[in-house]
């Protein structure tokens, strides 16, 4: 589990820059430094219907006030690292989705993106790094 401060909303036709703006604003609501890189959770319908629930979050330390913090569930994930700009993000998603379909069983839950290096940290698109985390069932890798 991750203790984080989050922005939640139902989004349609999200532009990557909109999410970057939301995540970069979250640390301003913290009394302390973020405890790790920001991320976002995407509900399945975001991908199947081009609209759905998205939760952008920034992990916080254990001293965060509980009234403003949110628990982000953990679990087992198949993970792919996407290097560079998000313009060809679909190829990383396709490769990871194919791997998951062939080698494991998915579990319910949102797909997670973790922005290891994102536009707030770098303006060089080649240096951007995003982990795509697909939820899978425990012990399901074959």
PDB file of C-alpha atoms in Angstrom:
ATOM      1  CA  UNK A   1       0.000   0.000   0.000  1.00  0.00           C
ATOM      2  CA  UNK A   2       1.085   3.563  -0.698  1.00  0.00           C
ATOM      3  CA  UNK A   3      -0.044   6.465   1.417  1.00  0.00           C
ATOM      4  CA  UNK A   4      -0.543   9.329  -0.978  1.00  0.00           C
ATOM      5  CA  UNK A   5      -2.325  12.543  -1.676  1.00  0.00           C
ATOM      6  CA  UNK A   6      -4.490  12.192  -4.758  1.00  0.00           C
ATOM      7  CA  UNK A   7      -6.565  14.019  -7.341  1.00  0.00           C
ATOM      8  CA  UNK A   8      -9.522  11.989  -8.553  1.00  0.00           C
ATOM      9  CA  UNK A   9     -11.780  12.590 -11.471  1.00  0.00           C
ATOM     10  CA  UNK A  10     -13.621  11.111 -14.375  1.00  0.00           C
ATOM     11  CA  UNK A  11     -11.758  12.098 -17.481  1.00  0.00           C
ATOM     12  CA  UNK A  12     -12.544  11.973 -21.161  1.00  0.00           C
ATOM     13  CA  UNK A  13     -10.011  12.481 -23.904  1.00  0.00           C
ATOM     14  CA  UNK A  14      -7.225  13.208 -21.453  1.00  0.00           C
ATOM     15  CA  UNK A  15      -4.164  14.911 -22.835  1.00  0.00           C
ATOM     16  CA  UNK A  16      -0.892  13.874 -21.193  1.00  0.00           C
ATOM     17  CA  UNK A  17      -0.163  17.512 -20.351  1.00  0.00           C
ATOM     18  CA  UNK A  18      -3.370  17.763 -18.317  1.00  0.00           C
ATOM     19  CA  UNK A  19      -2.261  14.887 -16.125  1.00  0.00           C
ATOM     20  CA  UNK A  20       1.276  16.265 -15.853  1.00  0.00           C
ATOM     21  CA  UNK A  21      -0.179  19.540 -14.623  1.00  0.00           C
ATOM     22  CA  UNK A  22      -2.329  17.745 -12.049  1.00  0.00           C
ATOM     23  CA  UNK A  23       0.547  15.664 -10.718  1.00  0.00           C
ATOM     24  CA  UNK A  24       2.944  18.613 -10.601  1.00  0.00           C
ATOM     25  CA  UNK A  25       0.374  20.572  -8.525  1.00  0.00           C
ATOM     26  CA  UNK A  26      -0.049  17.814  -5.926  1.00  0.00           C
ATOM     27  CA  UNK A  27       3.272  18.384  -4.077  1.00  0.00           C
ATOM     28  CA  UNK A  28       2.188  21.951  -3.307  1.00  0.00           C
ATOM     29  CA  UNK A  29      -0.459  20.427  -1.020  1.00  0.00           C
ATOM     30  CA  UNK A  30       2.151  18.542   1.017  1.00  0.00           C
ATOM     31  CA  UNK A  31       3.702  19.614   4.299  1.00  0.00           C
ATOM     32  CA  UNK A  32       6.752  17.503   3.449  1.00  0.00           C
ATOM     33  CA  UNK A  33       8.612  16.233   0.396  1.00  0.00           C
ATOM     34  CA  UNK A  34       7.032  13.537  -1.751  1.00  0.00           C
ATOM     35  CA  UNK A  35       8.146  10.047  -0.708  1.00  0.00           C
ATOM     36  CA  UNK A  36       8.612   8.899  -4.307  1.00  0.00           C
ATOM     37  CA  UNK A  37       7.624   9.553  -7.905  1.00  0.00           C
ATOM     38  CA  UNK A  38       4.065  10.481  -8.775  1.00  0.00           C
ATOM     39  CA  UNK A  39       1.756   8.240 -10.683  1.00  0.00           C
ATOM     40  CA  UNK A  40      -1.754   7.672 -11.903  1.00  0.00           C
ATOM     41  CA  UNK A  41      -4.325   4.886 -11.764  1.00  0.00           C
ATOM     42  CA  UNK A  42      -6.475   4.332 -14.857  1.00  0.00           C
ATOM     43  CA  UNK A  43      -9.769   2.421 -14.730  1.00  0.00           C
ATOM     44  CA  UNK A  44     -10.337  -0.160 -17.473  1.00  0.00           C
ATOM     45  CA  UNK A  45     -13.042   1.929 -19.163  1.00  0.00           C
ATOM     46  CA  UNK A  46     -10.503   4.700 -19.700  1.00  0.00           C
ATOM     47  CA  UNK A  47      -8.886   2.381 -22.265  1.00  0.00           C
ATOM     48  CA  UNK A  48     -11.995   0.646 -23.614  1.00  0.00           C
ATOM     49  CA  UNK A  49     -14.290   3.693 -23.855  1.00  0.00           C
ATOM     50  CA  UNK A  50     -11.787   6.604 -23.992  1.00  0.00           C
ATOM     51  CA  UNK A  51     -13.255   7.934 -20.732  1.00  0.00           C
ATOM     52  CA  UNK A  52     -13.055   6.736 -17.181  1.00  0.00           C
ATOM     53  CA  UNK A  53     -11.835   7.274 -13.671  1.00  0.00           C
ATOM     54  CA  UNK A  54      -8.269   8.472 -13.241  1.00  0.00           C
ATOM     55  CA  UNK A  55      -6.517   9.030  -9.922  1.00  0.00           C
ATOM     56  CA  UNK A  56      -3.279  11.023 -10.015  1.00  0.00           C
ATOM     57  CA  UNK A  57      -1.212  10.623  -6.841  1.00  0.00           C
ATOM     58  CA  UNK A  58       2.045  11.510  -5.141  1.00  0.00           C
ATOM     59  CA  UNK A  59       3.292   9.186  -2.368  1.00  0.00           C
ATOM     60  CA  UNK A  60       3.778  10.814   1.026  1.00  0.00           C
ATOM     61  CA  UNK A  61       5.494   9.814   4.246  1.00  0.00           C
ATOM     62  CA  UNK A  62       3.716   8.248   7.194  1.00  0.00           C
ATOM     63  CA  UNK A  63       3.347  11.641   8.888  1.00  0.00           C
ATOM     64  CA  UNK A  64       0.828  12.857   6.307  1.00  0.00           C
ATOM     65  CA  UNK A  65      -2.508  13.884   7.812  1.00  0.00           C
ATOM     66  CA  UNK A  66      -5.002  11.052   7.301  1.00  0.00           C
ATOM     67  CA  UNK A  67      -7.867  13.385   6.418  1.00  0.00           C
ATOM     68  CA  UNK A  68      -6.077  14.506   3.254  1.00  0.00           C
ATOM     69  CA  UNK A  69      -4.288  11.288   2.352  1.00  0.00           C
ATOM     70  CA  UNK A  70      -5.440   8.244   0.422  1.00  0.00           C
ATOM     71  CA  UNK A  71      -4.290   4.630   0.521  1.00  0.00           C
ATOM     72  CA  UNK A  72      -3.279   3.350  -2.919  1.00  0.00           C
ATOM     73  CA  UNK A  73      -3.597  -0.446  -2.980  1.00  0.00           C
ATOM     74  CA  UNK A  74      -0.548  -2.538  -3.754  1.00  0.00           C
ATOM     75  CA  UNK A  75      -0.423  -5.947  -5.326  1.00  0.00           C
ATOM     76  CA  UNK A  76       1.397  -7.895  -7.981  1.00  0.00           C
ATOM     77  CA  UNK A  77       2.015  -6.220 -11.338  1.00  0.00           C
ATOM     78  CA  UNK A  78       3.635  -6.999 -14.664  1.00  0.00           C
ATOM     79  CA  UNK A  79       5.785  -3.929 -15.352  1.00  0.00           C
ATOM     80  CA  UNK A  80       7.216  -2.396 -18.522  1.00  0.00           C
ATOM     81  CA  UNK A  81       9.469   0.651 -18.655  1.00  0.00           C
ATOM     82  CA  UNK A  82       8.591   3.188 -21.339  1.00  0.00           C
ATOM     83  CA  UNK A  83      11.576   5.373 -22.258  1.00  0.00           C
ATOM     84  CA  UNK A  84      11.106   8.753 -23.861  1.00  0.00           C
ATOM     85  CA  UNK A  85       8.133  10.806 -24.982  1.00  0.00           C
ATOM     86  CA  UNK A  86       4.574   9.590 -24.626  1.00  0.00           C
ATOM     87  CA  UNK A  87       3.894   9.923 -28.350  1.00  0.00           C
ATOM     88  CA  UNK A  88       4.457   6.186 -28.893  1.00  0.00           C
ATOM     89  CA  UNK A  89       3.171   5.042 -25.510  1.00  0.00           C
ATOM     90  CA  UNK A  90       0.724   2.677 -27.214  1.00  0.00           C
ATOM     91  CA  UNK A  91       3.591   0.375 -28.280  1.00  0.00           C
ATOM     92  CA  UNK A  92       4.637  -0.154 -24.644  1.00  0.00           C
ATOM     93  CA  UNK A  93       1.041  -0.813 -23.622  1.00  0.00           C
ATOM     94  CA  UNK A  94       0.588  -3.269 -26.522  1.00  0.00           C
ATOM     95  CA  UNK A  95       3.772  -5.179 -25.678  1.00  0.00           C
ATOM     96  CA  UNK A  96       2.916  -5.391 -21.984  1.00  0.00           C
ATOM     97  CA  UNK A  97      -0.699  -6.353 -22.689  1.00  0.00           C
ATOM     98  CA  UNK A  98       0.443  -9.141 -25.042  1.00  0.00           C
ATOM     99  CA  UNK A  99       2.884 -10.423 -22.424  1.00  0.00           C
ATOM    100  CA  UNK A 100       0.237 -10.415 -19.708  1.00  0.00           C
ATOM    101  CA  UNK A 101      -2.283 -12.191 -21.974  1.00  0.00           C
ATOM    102  CA  UNK A 102       0.245 -14.909 -22.797  1.00  0.00           C
ATOM    103  CA  UNK A 103       1.989 -15.392 -19.439  1.00  0.00           C
ATOM    104  CA  UNK A 104      -0.370 -14.535 -16.595  1.00  0.00           C
ATOM    105  CA  UNK A 105      -3.910 -13.860 -15.460  1.00  0.00           C
ATOM    106  CA  UNK A 106      -5.034 -10.305 -14.940  1.00  0.00           C
ATOM    107  CA  UNK A 107      -6.771  -9.241 -11.774  1.00  0.00           C
ATOM    108  CA  UNK A 108      -9.360  -6.547 -11.365  1.00  0.00           C
ATOM    109  CA  UNK A 109      -8.028  -3.093 -10.693  1.00  0.00           C
ATOM    110  CA  UNK A 110      -6.671  -0.071 -12.445  1.00  0.00           C
ATOM    111  CA  UNK A 111      -3.544   0.006 -14.566  1.00  0.00           C
ATOM    112  CA  UNK A 112      -0.892   2.111 -12.862  1.00  0.00           C
ATOM    113  CA  UNK A 113       1.629   4.457 -14.431  1.00  0.00           C
ATOM    114  CA  UNK A 114       4.575   5.636 -12.341  1.00  0.00           C
ATOM    115  CA  UNK A 115       6.322   8.722 -13.684  1.00  0.00           C
ATOM    116  CA  UNK A 116       9.969   8.092 -12.771  1.00  0.00           C
ATOM    117  CA  UNK A 117      11.149  11.078 -14.838  1.00  0.00           C
ATOM    118  CA  UNK A 118       8.344  13.347 -16.021  1.00  0.00           C
ATOM    119  CA  UNK A 119       8.016  16.815 -17.560  1.00  0.00           C
ATOM    120  CA  UNK A 120       8.241  18.620 -14.229  1.00  0.00           C
ATOM    121  CA  UNK A 121      11.733  17.084 -13.757  1.00  0.00           C
ATOM    122  CA  UNK A 122      13.002  17.275 -17.336  1.00  0.00           C
ATOM    123  CA  UNK A 123      12.193  19.108 -20.542  1.00  0.00           C
ATOM    124  CA  UNK A 124      14.256  16.613 -22.549  1.00  0.00           C
ATOM    125  CA  UNK A 125      11.687  14.135 -23.897  1.00  0.00           C
ATOM    126  CA  UNK A 126      14.378  11.501 -24.463  1.00  0.00           C
ATOM    127  CA  UNK A 127      15.054  11.382 -20.709  1.00  0.00           C
ATOM    128  CA  UNK A 128      11.428  10.737 -19.681  1.00  0.00           C
ATOM    129  CA  UNK A 129      10.790   7.362 -17.992  1.00  0.00           C
ATOM    130  CA  UNK A 130       7.408   5.846 -17.140  1.00  0.00           C
ATOM    131  CA  UNK A 131       6.629   2.459 -15.627  1.00  0.00           C
ATOM    132  CA  UNK A 132       3.398   0.865 -16.838  1.00  0.00           C
ATOM    133  CA  UNK A 133       2.107  -1.564 -14.199  1.00  0.00           C
ATOM    134  CA  UNK A 134      -0.585  -4.082 -15.204  1.00  0.00           C
ATOM    135  CA  UNK A 135      -2.324  -5.853 -12.284  1.00  0.00           C
ATOM    136  CA  UNK A 136      -1.935  -9.633 -12.339  1.00  0.00           C
ATOM    137  CA  UNK A 137      -3.026 -12.414  -9.999  1.00  0.00           C
ATOM    138  CA  UNK A 138      -0.581 -13.752  -7.427  1.00  0.00           C
ATOM    139  CA  UNK A 139       1.322 -16.797  -8.704  1.00  0.00           C
ATOM    140  CA  UNK A 140      -0.083 -16.466 -12.218  1.00  0.00           C
ATOM    141  CA  UNK A 141       3.160 -16.020 -14.205  1.00  0.00           C
ATOM    142  CA  UNK A 142       3.635 -19.022 -16.461  1.00  0.00           C
TER     143      UNK A 142
END
